[in-house]
């Protein structure tokens, strides 16, 4: 008798689990988004919006047998999952793969890939039209990847380049700092 596995979250972990278990069990993937999101490309897509079309992958070919429920899970118990709509998915096994949350533009709360793409293009436009940019956080994302700037400023340091188009500062958590900077004054293209 086949067993039902409910997987909550279709990110890297959940999607991989769904694909791997598809031939062994009745898989139900609970995921509100209409497409898998390649989060690692989000900074590049912001700098080069043509990449925005390459970071969303519809789930339609993920599984051959399993099904996808386009909903958000609100709770789980020993017999299954309660969905935001009030419906339940009964399951013998649960995989919790709801991942982590970062503010936009690092990750997306939009459930529709088209909406997320529009937001990327909008922020890119704001950045491209600004005179200067502050990148707070010299990590991999802030430097545009190690191959592009291996000698970026050290963590905890701040090296402003006044008068130039770019100012690189490094302090605090990269996600919140960079997002605040983007909101406060979107500036020149980076990445
Ligand atoms: C800018 C950036 C660059 C990165 N670069 C790299 C890299 O180069 N290499 C690397 O290894 N890692 C990288 N990471 C980290 C990587 O993205 C995360 O480790 C990865 O996303 C975690 O995968 P996950 O499946 O656990 O969760 P996620 O990818 O976050 O997926 C979670 C899924 O669960 C869904 N979900 C959430 N709540 C619910 C709910 N209640 N009900 C149903 N579904 C729900 C979400 O919609 C989402 O689809 C990067 C992250 C960012 C932000």
JSON list of N, CA and C and ligand atoms in Angstrom, two decimals, residues 7-15 30-33 35-43 59 69 71-75 81 83 97-103 105-108 110-111 140-141 175, ligand 1:
[
{"chain": "A", "resi": 7, "resn": "UNK", "atom": "N", "xyz": [4.67, 17.24, 1.74]},
{"chain": "A", "resi": 7, "resn": "UNK", "atom": "CA", "xyz": [5.88, 18.06, 1.84]},
{"chain": "A", "resi": 7, "resn": "UNK", "atom": "C", "xyz": [5.43, 19.52, 1.87]},
{"chain": "A", "resi": 8, "resn": "UNK", "atom": "N", "xyz": [5.81, 20.22, 2.89]},
{"chain": "A", "resi": 8, "resn": "UNK", "atom": "CA", "xyz": [5.38, 21.61, 3.03]},
{"chain": "A", "resi": 8, "resn": "UNK", "atom": "C", "xyz": [6.54, 22.51, 2.65]},
{"chain": "A", "resi": 9, "resn": "UNK", "atom": "N", "xyz": [6.37, 23.21, 1.54]},
{"chain": "A", "resi": 9, "resn": "UNK", "atom": "CA", "xyz": [7.40, 24.09, 1.04]},
{"chain": "A", "resi": 9, "resn": "UNK", "atom": "C", "xyz": [8.11, 23.48, -0.16]},
{"chain": "A", "resi": 10, "resn": "UNK", "atom": "N", "xyz": [8.10, 24.21, -1.27]},
{"chain": "A", "resi": 10, "resn": "UNK", "atom": "CA", "xyz": [8.71, 23.70, -2.49]},
{"chain": "A", "resi": 10, "resn": "UNK", "atom": "C", "xyz": [9.94, 24.48, -2.90]},
{"chain": "A", "resi": 11, "resn": "UNK", "atom": "N", "xyz": [10.76, 24.84, -1.91]},
{"chain": "A", "resi": 11, "resn": "UNK", "atom": "CA", "xyz": [12.05, 25.47, -2.21]},
{"chain": "A", "resi": 11, "resn": "UNK", "atom": "C", "xyz": [13.07, 24.39, -2.59]},
{"chain": "A", "resi": 12, "resn": "UNK", "atom": "N", "xyz": [14.34, 24.70, -2.40]},
{"chain": "A", "resi": 12, "resn": "UNK", "atom": "CA", "xyz": [15.39, 23.74, -2.77]},
{"chain": "A", "resi": 12, "resn": "UNK", "atom": "C", "xyz": [15.18, 22.39, -2.08]},
{"chain": "A", "resi": 13, "resn": "UNK", "atom": "N", "xyz": [14.94, 22.45, -0.76]},
{"chain": "A", "resi": 13, "resn": "UNK", "atom": "CA", "xyz": [14.81, 21.21, 0.01]},
{"chain": "A", "resi": 13, "resn": "UNK", "atom": "C", "xyz": [13.54, 20.47, -0.33]},
{"chain": "A", "resi": 14, "resn": "UNK", "atom": "N", "xyz": [12.40, 21.17, -0.30]},
{"chain": "A", "resi": 14, "resn": "UNK", "atom": "CA", "xyz": [11.12, 20.52, -0.54]},
{"chain": "A", "resi": 14, "resn": "UNK", "atom": "C", "xyz": [11.00, 19.98, -1.96]},
{"chain": "A", "resi": 15, "resn": "UNK", "atom": "N", "xyz": [11.47, 20.75, -2.93]},
{"chain": "A", "resi": 15, "resn": "UNK", "atom": "CA", "xyz": [11.38, 20.30, -4.32]},
{"chain": "A", "resi": 15, "resn": "UNK", "atom": "C", "xyz": [12.25, 19.07, -4.55]},
{"chain": "A", "resi": 30, "resn": "UNK", "atom": "N", "xyz": [2.81, 20.95, -0.75]},
{"chain": "A", "resi": 30, "resn": "UNK", "atom": "CA", "xyz": [2.02, 22.13, -0.37]},
{"chain": "A", "resi": 30, "resn": "UNK", "atom": "C", "xyz": [2.90, 23.36, -0.53]},
{"chain": "A", "resi": 31, "resn": "UNK", "atom": "N", "xyz": [2.56, 24.22, -1.48]},
{"chain": "A", "resi": 31, "resn": "UNK", "atom": "CA", "xyz": [3.42, 25.37, -1.79]},
{"chain": "A", "resi": 31, "resn": "UNK", "atom": "C", "xyz": [2.55, 26.48, -2.40]},
{"chain": "A", "resi": 32, "resn": "UNK", "atom": "N", "xyz": [2.53, 27.66, -1.79]},
{"chain": "A", "resi": 32, "resn": "UNK", "atom": "CA", "xyz": [1.67, 28.72, -2.33]},
{"chain": "A", "resi": 32, "resn": "UNK", "atom": "C", "xyz": [2.19, 29.35, -3.62]},
{"chain": "A", "resi": 33, "resn": "UNK", "atom": "N", "xyz": [3.48, 29.23, -3.88]},
{"chain": "A", "resi": 33, "resn": "UNK", "atom": "CA", "xyz": [4.04, 29.88, -5.08]},
{"chain": "A", "resi": 33, "resn": "UNK", "atom": "C", "xyz": [3.72, 29.07, -6.33]},
{"chain": "A", "resi": 35, "resn": "UNK", "atom": "N", "xyz": [5.76, 28.84, -8.81]},
{"chain": "A", "resi": 35, "resn": "UNK", "atom": "CA", "xyz": [7.00, 28.39, -9.43]},
{"chain": "A", "resi": 35, "resn": "UNK", "atom": "C", "xyz": [8.10, 28.28, -8.37]},
{"chain": "A", "resi": 36, "resn": "UNK", "atom": "N", "xyz": [9.00, 27.35, -8.61]},
{"chain": "A", "resi": 36, "resn": "UNK", "atom": "CA", "xyz": [10.20, 27.25, -7.78]},
{"chain": "A", "resi": 36, "resn": "UNK", "atom": "C", "xyz": [11.02, 28.53, -7.98]},
{"chain": "A", "resi": 37, "resn": "UNK", "atom": "N", "xyz": [11.58, 29.05, -6.89]},
{"chain": "A", "resi": 37, "resn": "UNK", "atom": "CA", "xyz": [12.36, 30.28, -6.98]},
{"chain": "A", "resi": 37, "resn": "UNK", "atom": "C", "xyz": [13.84, 29.97, -6.75]},
{"chain": "A", "resi": 38, "resn": "UNK", "atom": "N", "xyz": [14.65, 30.32, -7.71]},
{"chain": "A", "resi": 38, "resn": "UNK", "atom": "CA", "xyz": [16.10, 30.16, -7.60]},
{"chain": "A", "resi": 38, "resn": "UNK", "atom": "C", "xyz": [16.64, 31.39, -6.87]},
{"chain": "A", "resi": 39, "resn": "UNK", "atom": "N", "xyz": [16.54, 31.35, -5.54]},
{"chain": "A", "resi": 39, "resn": "UNK", "atom": "CA", "xyz": [16.88, 32.53, -4.74]},
{"chain": "A", "resi": 39, "resn": "UNK", "atom": "C", "xyz": [18.31, 33.02, -4.95]},
{"chain": "A", "resi": 40, "resn": "UNK", "atom": "N", "xyz": [19.20, 32.09, -5.20]},
{"chain": "A", "resi": 40, "resn": "UNK", "atom": "CA", "xyz": [20.60, 32.46, -5.31]},
{"chain": "A", "resi": 40, "resn": "UNK", "atom": "C", "xyz": [20.83, 33.48, -6.43]},
{"chain": "A", "resi": 41, "resn": "UNK", "atom": "N", "xyz": [19.90, 33.57, -7.37]},
{"chain": "A", "resi": 41, "resn": "UNK", "atom": "CA", "xyz": [20.08, 34.49, -8.50]},
{"chain": "A", "resi": 41, "resn": "UNK", "atom": "C", "xyz": [19.44, 35.85, -8.27]},
{"chain": "A", "resi": 42, "resn": "UNK", "atom": "N", "xyz": [18.87, 36.08, -7.07]},
{"chain": "A", "resi": 42, "resn": "UNK", "atom": "CA", "xyz": [18.06, 37.28, -6.91]},
{"chain": "A", "resi": 42, "resn": "UNK", "atom": "C", "xyz": [18.87, 38.57, -7.02]},
{"chain": "A", "resi": 43, "resn": "UNK", "atom": "N", "xyz": [20.09, 38.59, -6.49]},
{"chain": "A", "resi": 43, "resn": "UNK", "atom": "CA", "xyz": [20.89, 39.80, -6.59]},
{"chain": "A", "resi": 43, "resn": "UNK", "atom": "C", "xyz": [21.32, 40.07, -8.03]},
{"chain": "A", "resi": 59, "resn": "UNK", "atom": "N", "xyz": [6.35, 24.37, -11.48]},
{"chain": "A", "resi": 59, "resn": "UNK", "atom": "CA", "xyz": [6.44, 23.05, -10.85]},
{"chain": "A", "resi": 59, "resn": "UNK", "atom": "C", "xyz": [5.86, 21.93, -11.71]},
{"chain": "A", "resi": 69, "resn": "UNK", "atom": "N", "xyz": [-0.43, 21.24, -4.16]},
{"chain": "A", "resi": 69, "resn": "UNK", "atom": "CA", "xyz": [-1.54, 22.01, -3.62]},
{"chain": "A", "resi": 69, "resn": "UNK", "atom": "C", "xyz": [-1.04, 23.43, -3.44]},
{"chain": "A", "resi": 71, "resn": "UNK", "atom": "N", "xyz": [-1.23, 26.19, -1.82]},
{"chain": "A", "resi": 71, "resn": "UNK", "atom": "CA", "xyz": [-1.78, 26.78, -0.60]},
{"chain": "A", "resi": 71, "resn": "UNK", "atom": "C", "xyz": [-0.67, 26.94, 0.43]},
{"chain": "A", "resi": 72, "resn": "UNK", "atom": "N", "xyz": [-0.98, 27.71, 1.44]},
{"chain": "A", "resi": 72, "resn": "UNK", "atom": "CA", "xyz": [-0.07, 27.88, 2.56]},
{"chain": "A", "resi": 72, "resn": "UNK", "atom": "C", "xyz": [-0.53, 26.99, 3.70]},
{"chain": "A", "resi": 73, "resn": "UNK", "atom": "N", "xyz": [0.39, 26.28, 4.30]},
{"chain": "A", "resi": 73, "resn": "UNK", "atom": "CA", "xyz": [0.06, 25.46, 5.47]},
{"chain": "A", "resi": 73, "resn": "UNK", "atom": "C", "xyz": [0.03, 26.35, 6.71]},
{"chain": "A", "resi": 74, "resn": "UNK", "atom": "N", "xyz": [-0.93, 26.12, 7.57]},
{"chain": "A", "resi": 74, "resn": "UNK", "atom": "CA", "xyz": [-0.97, 26.93, 8.80]},
{"chain": "A", "resi": 74, "resn": "UNK", "atom": "C", "xyz": [-0.60, 26.11, 10.04]},
{"chain": "A", "resi": 75, "resn": "UNK", "atom": "N", "xyz": [-0.80, 24.80, 9.99]},
{"chain": "A", "resi": 75, "resn": "UNK", "atom": "CA", "xyz": [-0.37, 23.97, 11.12]},
{"chain": "A", "resi": 75, "resn": "UNK", "atom": "C", "xyz": [-0.28, 22.52, 10.67]},
{"chain": "A", "resi": 81, "resn": "UNK", "atom": "N", "xyz": [-1.86, 17.99, 7.48]},
{"chain": "A", "resi": 81, "resn": "UNK", "atom": "CA", "xyz": [-1.59, 19.43, 7.38]},
{"chain": "A", "resi": 81, "resn": "UNK", "atom": "C", "xyz": [-2.91, 20.19, 7.29]},
{"chain": "A", "resi": 83, "resn": "UNK", "atom": "N", "xyz": [-4.53, 23.58, 5.96]},
{"chain": "A", "resi": 83, "resn": "UNK", "atom": "CA", "xyz": [-4.22, 24.63, 5.00]},
{"chain": "A", "resi": 83, "resn": "UNK", "atom": "C", "xyz": [-4.93, 25.93, 5.36]},
{"chain": "A", "resi": 97, "resn": "UNK", "atom": "N", "xyz": [9.61, 21.79, 5.06]},
{"chain": "A", "resi": 97, "resn": "UNK", "atom": "CA", "xyz": [10.69, 22.41, 4.28]},
{"chain": "A", "resi": 97, "resn": "UNK", "atom": "C", "xyz": [10.33, 23.86, 3.96]},
{"chain": "A", "resi": 98, "resn": "UNK", "atom": "N", "xyz": [9.90, 24.58, 5.00]},
{"chain": "A", "resi": 98, "resn": "UNK", "atom": "CA", "xyz": [9.43, 25.96, 4.77]},
{"chain": "A", "resi": 98, "resn": "UNK", "atom": "C", "xyz": [10.56, 26.97, 4.71]},
{"chain": "A", "resi": 99, "resn": "UNK", "atom": "N", "xyz": [11.78, 26.53, 4.88]},
{"chain": "A", "resi": 99, "resn": "UNK", "atom": "CA", "xyz": [12.93, 27.38, 4.61]},
{"chain": "A", "resi": 99, "resn": "UNK", "atom": "C", "xyz": [13.10, 28.55, 5.56]},
{"chain": "A", "resi": 100, "resn": "UNK", "atom": "N", "xyz": [13.71, 29.58, 5.03]},
{"chain": "A", "resi": 100, "resn": "UNK", "atom": "CA", "xyz": [14.01, 30.77, 5.81]},
{"chain": "A", "resi": 100, "resn": "UNK", "atom": "C", "xyz": [13.40, 31.97, 5.09]},
{"chain": "A", "resi": 101, "resn": "UNK", "atom": "N", "xyz": [13.27, 33.07, 5.84]},
{"chain": "A", "resi": 101, "resn": "UNK", "atom": "CA", "xyz": [12.72, 34.26, 5.23]},
{"chain": "A", "resi": 101, "resn": "UNK", "atom": "C", "xyz": [13.70, 35.41, 5.25]},
{"chain": "A", "resi": 102, "resn": "UNK", "atom": "N", "xyz": [13.84, 36.07, 4.13]},
{"chain": "A", "resi": 102, "resn": "UNK", "atom": "CA", "xyz": [14.62, 37.30, 4.03]},
{"chain": "A", "resi": 102, "resn": "UNK", "atom": "C", "xyz": [13.72, 38.33, 3.35]},
{"chain": "A", "resi": 103, "resn": "UNK", "atom": "N", "xyz": [13.92, 39.59, 3.64]},
{"chain": "A", "resi": 103, "resn": "UNK", "atom": "CA", "xyz": [13.09, 40.59, 2.96]},
{"chain": "A", "resi": 103, "resn": "UNK", "atom": "C", "xyz": [13.45, 40.70, 1.48]},
{"chain": "A", "resi": 105, "resn": "UNK", "atom": "N", "xyz": [14.83, 42.43, -1.64]},
{"chain": "A", "resi": 105, "resn": "UNK", "atom": "CA", "xyz": [14.85, 41.62, -2.86]},
{"chain": "A", "resi": 105, "resn": "UNK", "atom": "C", "xyz": [15.59, 40.29, -2.72]},
{"chain": "A", "resi": 106, "resn": "UNK", "atom": "N", "xyz": [15.97, 39.88, -1.51]},
{"chain": "A", "resi": 106, "resn": "UNK", "atom": "CA", "xyz": [16.74, 38.64, -1.38]},
{"chain": "A", "resi": 106, "resn": "UNK", "atom": "C", "xyz": [15.85, 37.43, -1.61]},
{"chain": "A", "resi": 107, "resn": "UNK", "atom": "N", "xyz": [14.67, 37.45, -0.98]},
{"chain": "A", "resi": 107, "resn": "UNK", "atom": "CA", "xyz": [13.68, 36.42, -1.26]},
{"chain": "A", "resi": 107, "resn": "UNK", "atom": "C", "xyz": [12.36, 37.12, -1.55]},
{"chain": "A", "resi": 108, "resn": "UNK", "atom": "N", "xyz": [11.37, 36.37, -2.01]},
{"chain": "A", "resi": 108, "resn": "UNK", "atom": "CA", "xyz": [10.12, 36.96, -2.47]},
{"chain": "A", "resi": 108, "resn": "UNK", "atom": "C", "xyz": [8.94, 36.44, -1.67]},
{"chain": "A", "resi": 110, "resn": "UNK", "atom": "N", "xyz": [5.98, 37.25, -2.87]},
{"chain": "A", "resi": 110, "resn": "UNK", "atom": "CA", "xyz": [4.97, 37.11, -3.93]},
{"chain": "A", "resi": 110, "resn": "UNK", "atom": "C", "xyz": [4.79, 35.63, -4.27]},
{"chain": "A", "resi": 111, "resn": "UNK", "atom": "N", "xyz": [3.54, 35.23, -4.38]},
{"chain": "A", "resi": 111, "resn": "UNK", "atom": "CA", "xyz": [3.27, 33.85, -4.76]},
{"chain": "A", "resi": 111, "resn": "UNK", "atom": "C", "xyz": [3.26, 33.66, -6.27]},
{"chain": "A", "resi": 140, "resn": "UNK", "atom": "N", "xyz": [29.23, 37.78, -0.01]},
{"chain": "A", "resi": 140, "resn": "UNK", "atom": "CA", "xyz": [29.23, 37.30, -1.38]},
{"chain": "A", "resi": 140, "resn": "UNK", "atom": "C", "xyz": [28.25, 38.09, -2.24]},
{"chain": "A", "resi": 141, "resn": "UNK", "atom": "N", "xyz": [27.07, 38.35, -1.68]},
{"chain": "A", "resi": 141, "resn": "UNK", "atom": "CA", "xyz": [26.07, 39.09, -2.44]},
{"chain": "A", "resi": 141, "resn": "UNK", "atom": "C", "xyz": [26.49, 40.54, -2.64]},
{"chain": "A", "resi": 175, "resn": "UNK", "atom": "N", "xyz": [21.42, 41.41, 5.07]},
{"chain": "A", "resi": 175, "resn": "UNK", "atom": "CA", "xyz": [20.08, 41.44, 4.50]},
{"chain": "A", "resi": 175, "resn": "UNK", "atom": "C", "xyz": [19.34, 42.70, 4.91]},
{"chain": "B", "resi": 1, "resn": "LIG", "atom": "C1", "xyz": [20.50, 36.26, -2.29]},
{"chain": "B", "resi": 1, "resn": "LIG", "atom": "C2", "xyz": [20.74, 34.84, -1.84]},
{"chain": "B", "resi": 1, "resn": "LIG", "atom": "C3", "xyz": [21.78, 34.10, -2.42]},
{"chain": "B", "resi": 1, "resn": "LIG", "atom": "C4", "xyz": [22.00, 32.79, -2.01]},
{"chain": "B", "resi": 1, "resn": "LIG", "atom": "N1", "xyz": [23.02, 32.09, -2.59]},
{"chain": "B", "resi": 1, "resn": "LIG", "atom": "C5", "xyz": [23.23, 30.81, -2.24]},
{"chain": "B", "resi": 1, "resn": "LIG", "atom": "C6", "xyz": [24.26, 30.04, -2.85]},
{"chain": "B", "resi": 1, "resn": "LIG", "atom": "O1", "xyz": [24.96, 30.51, -3.74]},
{"chain": "B", "resi": 1, "resn": "LIG", "atom": "N2", "xyz": [24.42, 28.76, -2.43]},
{"chain": "B", "resi": 1, "resn": "LIG", "atom": "C7", "xyz": [23.64, 28.20, -1.45]},
{"chain": "B", "resi": 1, "resn": "LIG", "atom": "O2", "xyz": [23.83, 27.03, -1.11]},
{"chain": "B", "resi": 1, "resn": "LIG", "atom": "N3", "xyz": [22.66, 28.91, -0.85]},
{"chain": "B", "resi": 1, "resn": "LIG", "atom": "C8", "xyz": [22.44, 30.19, -1.21]},
{"chain": "B", "resi": 1, "resn": "LIG", "atom": "N4", "xyz": [21.46, 30.92, -0.59]},
{"chain": "B", "resi": 1, "resn": "LIG", "atom": "C9", "xyz": [20.70, 30.29, 0.47]},
{"chain": "B", "resi": 1, "resn": "LIG", "atom": "C10", "xyz": [19.59, 29.45, -0.10]},
{"chain": "B", "resi": 1, "resn": "LIG", "atom": "O3", "xyz": [18.73, 30.26, -0.89]},
{"chain": "B", "resi": 1, "resn": "LIG", "atom": "C11", "xyz": [18.81, 28.83, 1.05]},
{"chain": "B", "resi": 1, "resn": "LIG", "atom": "O4", "xyz": [19.68, 28.06, 1.84]},
{"chain": "B", "resi": 1, "resn": "LIG", "atom": "C12", "xyz": [17.71, 27.97, 0.49]},
{"chain": "B", "resi": 1, "resn": "LIG", "atom": "O5", "xyz": [16.74, 28.79, -0.12]},
{"chain": "B", "resi": 1, "resn": "LIG", "atom": "C13", "xyz": [17.07, 27.15, 1.56]},
{"chain": "B", "resi": 1, "resn": "LIG", "atom": "O6", "xyz": [16.24, 26.23, 0.90]},
{"chain": "B", "resi": 1, "resn": "LIG", "atom": "P1", "xyz": [14.94, 25.69, 1.58]},
{"chain": "B", "resi": 1, "resn": "LIG", "atom": "O7", "xyz": [14.32, 24.69, 0.66]},
{"chain": "B", "resi": 1, "resn": "LIG", "atom": "O8", "xyz": [15.26, 25.24, 2.96]},
{"chain": "B", "resi": 1, "resn": "LIG", "atom": "O9", "xyz": [13.99, 26.94, 1.74]},
{"chain": "B", "resi": 1, "resn": "LIG", "atom": "P2", "xyz": [13.45, 28.00, 0.69]},
{"chain": "B", "resi": 1, "resn": "LIG", "atom": "O10", "xyz": [14.22, 27.99, -0.57]},
{"chain": "B", "resi": 1, "resn": "LIG", "atom": "O11", "xyz": [13.31, 29.26, 1.46]},
{"chain": "B", "resi": 1, "resn": "LIG", "atom": "O12", "xyz": [12.00, 27.44, 0.32]},
{"chain": "B", "resi": 1, "resn": "LIG", "atom": "C14", "xyz": [10.97, 27.43, 1.27]},
{"chain": "B", "resi": 1, "resn": "LIG", "atom": "C15", "xyz": [9.65, 27.26, 0.51]},
{"chain": "B", "resi": 1, "resn": "LIG", "atom": "O13", "xyz": [8.64, 27.05, 1.48]},
{"chain": "B", "resi": 1, "resn": "LIG", "atom": "C16", "xyz": [7.49, 27.78, 1.10]},
{"chain": "B", "resi": 1, "resn": "LIG", "atom": "N5", "xyz": [6.74, 28.05, 2.31]},
{"chain": "B", "resi": 1, "resn": "LIG", "atom": "C17", "xyz": [7.06, 28.86, 3.34]},
{"chain": "B", "resi": 1, "resn": "LIG", "atom": "N6", "xyz": [6.12, 28.82, 4.29]},
{"chain": "B", "resi": 1, "resn": "LIG", "atom": "C18", "xyz": [5.17, 27.96, 3.84]},
{"chain": "B", "resi": 1, "resn": "LIG", "atom": "C19", "xyz": [3.92, 27.51, 4.37]},
{"chain": "B", "resi": 1, "resn": "LIG", "atom": "N7", "xyz": [3.46, 27.92, 5.56]},
{"chain": "B", "resi": 1, "resn": "LIG", "atom": "N8", "xyz": [3.19, 26.62, 3.65]},
{"chain": "B", "resi": 1, "resn": "LIG", "atom": "C20", "xyz": [3.63, 26.17, 2.45]},
{"chain": "B", "resi": 1, "resn": "LIG", "atom": "N9", "xyz": [4.81, 26.57, 1.89]},
{"chain": "B", "resi": 1, "resn": "LIG", "atom": "C21", "xyz": [5.55, 27.46, 2.59]},
{"chain": "B", "resi": 1, "resn": "LIG", "atom": "C22", "xyz": [8.04, 29.04, 0.44]},
{"chain": "B", "resi": 1, "resn": "LIG", "atom": "O14", "xyz": [7.09, 29.61, -0.44]},
{"chain": "B", "resi": 1, "resn": "LIG", "atom": "C23", "xyz": [9.27, 28.49, -0.29]},
{"chain": "B", "resi": 1, "resn": "LIG", "atom": "O15", "xyz": [8.96, 28.12, -1.60]},
{"chain": "B", "resi": 1, "resn": "LIG", "atom": "C24", "xyz": [21.19, 32.20, -1.00]},
{"chain": "B", "resi": 1, "resn": "LIG", "atom": "C25", "xyz": [20.13, 32.95, -0.45]},
{"chain": "B", "resi": 1, "resn": "LIG", "atom": "C26", "xyz": [19.89, 34.24, -0.87]},
{"chain": "B", "resi": 1, "resn": "LIG", "atom": "C27", "xyz": [18.74, 34.99, -0.28]}
]
